[in-house]
Amino acid sequence: MLKKDMLMKALTDVDDEYIFETWAAMNSDSVKHGKNYKKMGRVMLIAAVVAALMAVTAYAAGWFSIKDRMVPSDVKIDYCEAPGVEDKGPQSVKEMSPSGLWDSPAALALRDWNDFRWKYVNNKDFVNGCDVSWVENEQQDNYRMIYGASNRTMMDKLLEISQDYGVRLHEKIAAVPNMAYLYKAAGVEPFLKTEPESFVPKYIFEDGSFSCEGVINGIGVSLTRNTADTLANGSYSMPADTEFEEWQYKTVEDTVSIALEKNKNSQGGYDAFVFFEKNGYTVCASGRFSEFDKGAAEKMADSFDYSKLCEGEPNLSLVLDTKPKNAKPKEKLLTLKDFMETPEYKAAEEFNLAYCEYADKLPEHEAFARGLKDYKYYGEFPGKDAEIDKMREQAVSNYDLISPEKNKAVWGTLYIPSDMTDVITSPISTKYLGEGITPYDIFEEADEEMYKQWLNMEKLPFEGDPRALVMYDNGAYMLSGIRDIYYIPKGDFFPLMPLFLTDEEKSWAYDTACGEQVFISVGGKAPYPLRSYSVILYETDNAYVLVSAGGESYEIEMAADSIDFTKFK
């Protein structure tokens, strides 16, 4: 992991409300406590949509060691060492190439892009992710999201590197909510041989490259496949002196290559990688173990059918080109337009508009482009700022709602008590934590059970790991997993309400997989500080449930199908 000052600069082009959750993900210390419900974080040299952990070249060409896959880099990273691990200061790194052996065009192109991006972002103070006026066309907008090219200079460099090395860029990315959709889009047969505790897809590209992650036999596992002629959107970096023990292993169907770290890494564990190549695809499975255990690495390798992973023809149109499944609206189905007329929404809108205007002028937000940032207030009431309290009091009195006073949060694997929830509000800085202090130095650790206990649910309403839960004492909460869910009891004020504009021409009723009907609306063009949110709306007798979802209509419907709305009372 990066030390605090470097991490924050590396992520300055990422929406800052996600920076703290990145801390939580990258600082996950589940190995130390024997809990592997959450995938372990790793150093990312690209802060893009997702990070890929893959390898390359055809297996038929022969077996290659992990050293053949490592690309030298001229950057140095200061790792934040786990307790009991020696802090070595800034270290030279190598990156595991996801798109070719170390001297292949795709690997060298990725090295150049990573090095440029690392140095460029680390030496600039900018958070301007809302400004996309410089994007020339839809294709560049896809490149921006996939590769983290956040301004014109970065886009020009990305296109230059692609042309210089003759490697293609990923052109389309699709989010799929479950493995059934992934199998369909990738054109592959089910390849899981071990029943996982959880396993979900992260994304799939137009060429069939994809990424999944989950928990198998108590170990967090990432699985990816990639093609060799395409610039990957991320890489795995490690100290240049990292040593591995390597061997070939025969599963029931295939022979794979395994590399297992010989020495405990900065996270206090031992990373293992499984490689397999066929039909132009390279597959990599990776996991982290608390001990040097070759048997455990082989057990992880046995979890997949690699030949099936490398077969099939991808066809994203099977999901991208689907049309909205309009259902006959049930009697009294609440539309988004109706919801926006409720006191709950109007009060939250009044508060958020005032808070964004106020926060935009604060000195600590000078690094943000004025008028382009959507701020959220996560603190308690009354808080540390009288102006914010006045905004809350005005909104509540205007609409006669029950106001929260205290809140608490689980952010990733951290429990944050009420009087410290201000730390979630951007920007994360020494103003909140103190010089050289990380969140893990001051907050208690939590696990998935805490999420369930707070929500009074035996099972969360979605598959996959929870990212955050902010809960107020009036019963309202924000729950984040693959997407954000907002629960607002009727009659309550909720300061974290997402604000949006509805497009009535792109709205419809939808019958979800759990048997409940929801109302879906695609976001309209929204001026600052509103966002172009697409939203899934569900109403119970006692509350409103909002789910933010982006993308095409099929993606929003898949998001609706991935949530069990019967969990909400």
Steps between C-alpha positions, in 0.01 A plus 500: 500500500604856455578725788231754570637805320583308182170316492294814525693667218473188286124509535447874453308443180262256667173627649610574853199348668655167393852575624432388856342177382814445289697533823280235653533266203874545465564471873292186552680297762284192499794264477629613837168412662430191294210669316507490125145606417635804314746487213835642602600832351814545294706793375343642186697710256181579313198638686253409229167316503665182625848345528587190301724221632589290197789348305576421137644299205387167360552198725591298194813713464635354823499560873615843616596600851341795671825691438425481129174679573650780711559838331766726660376846596691814591252610769550435869220431745503547876300205633305521824616190680277271704573474874818304559631556146811714455438838334756518219406846373458576127570188295560430133211307352416263220159453347350168405399542139143405415550526125824328402844395617708784638640602159174472302348819350194481725707459815738784412209724405339431835829575678525837322138588573530402867824693546357809331176488692668440833736794463240729344231444762747498788630843401167668436229612736179466305160352562298582194324175425166669438641710213489293180461788257837412346384152392458500121278196448340198664805283433729735688250508784532121522881529501473759776302266724697185419853641525457792739603760242344791687591797282614592149871459577448150631275401210757621246773299672283188510426523126868570425621194692239280334612615156875480572481138613225390263272371775125542501300661778192350659201665333201380701445394856189339643401438858320175567332422834558127529689207354209388280516829312880475477485150350249628245700809399836319494358200315649254749367199687489520882861459615474498880582153633478593869186647653615845616382684808453790258618573148396796285612651167649848496496581128540361150656663193407469134779249428389265777750616761333498840555503873325326791566477870362336809571261783585133443586272790535804725754673274440817302567412134524712185457340159569675171555423136646730238615509139863560408459783247310744720618760750381383839334751730715414802782289632624338816813665643738363760847578633761413241677259738188287564586129471270214401503125509356371170379168369266340252189332632256258338133556576246242384472669159806723450861573586551844655792705629502609865716767664495547879687771689786362707501778757225683685399811304417851620141387568618228735406216265621289208353569156448213256435519125371228267559546124350325200506590128292369212322627188654845529379550856704512818330412827634601840356402837651668804452479874674579827587250772600560860774236475734368231278211394549330164209266565264795551622657175432174315156478659427848364619386157260204516203738528478571125470322166757695300422354160139617534632839606684531169221392268196668347430812297421819692190690397424809705200578282316221685486736795574843352224492240216379716193724527321609818255238625200721563258351750140600564522743792332372812235710666647798690855434374704800611673675208820697535316820411257435786784424740673828415190679630521336843618697806785249545647576159435876506666545840805298394522698177488831685771390743729349237483798265587735786775273632665455158502876443652553845757219480612608154643822648691347791881542492560127545326439167729723295630197312153440357373668187247757617142424411560141394512307826210323668570503875340281764473573871551185709534665840268500800257773608565736662841485338823693513373771265212729598429593136427136412275467804298801383453339157370183664269684739351706220431199276348296784274780623377579148379143447421381856729196501678303771864599494793274583755605759745214530630258240759227477678334210673189382732601220650196334641313800507796739249593769468878527310630806258791493735774612752408227277460192623841380813315389303354209424847366754607238779573490681240708789697649709567807213728607318185607765235552820674597838495329608148406184343643291256298137405570619160623697669774190648664195293401391156611474217251164358395375221280195409295314384811488856626318606184241228557458580869441870438250427222336218697535271199622141495613556142583821317265597214772451237781260414860605546685698764350807667706816461340740748204555729411840645207469740311781672310485829170581323524172308628633167814350349725472197624149416764454232588178327536467125271806497362745753168438677322775691232414757283793615223437754192706422501820703879501547761749382789333314804720421659251260208489256626482138363788293398438142288607208252257356444433132135399476551368148757250632314366800316171545366247748707185538428164664818391676642154555395506869136545398464867593416780254717812486498823303806570284598837359804589291668820618446820305752772425577653837663833588742527792482374766241251380627184334357305212392218729300213368292372785302196610214598731322262737238584761401309813228587747758671719781625277639594161792304352717656231773319308742697284585317179671611183537388143256371244149379578614137520762593763242676713265202476782263590578721798134474604512121462812481717322644804254319727250777568304275736771567761377858543213556743 
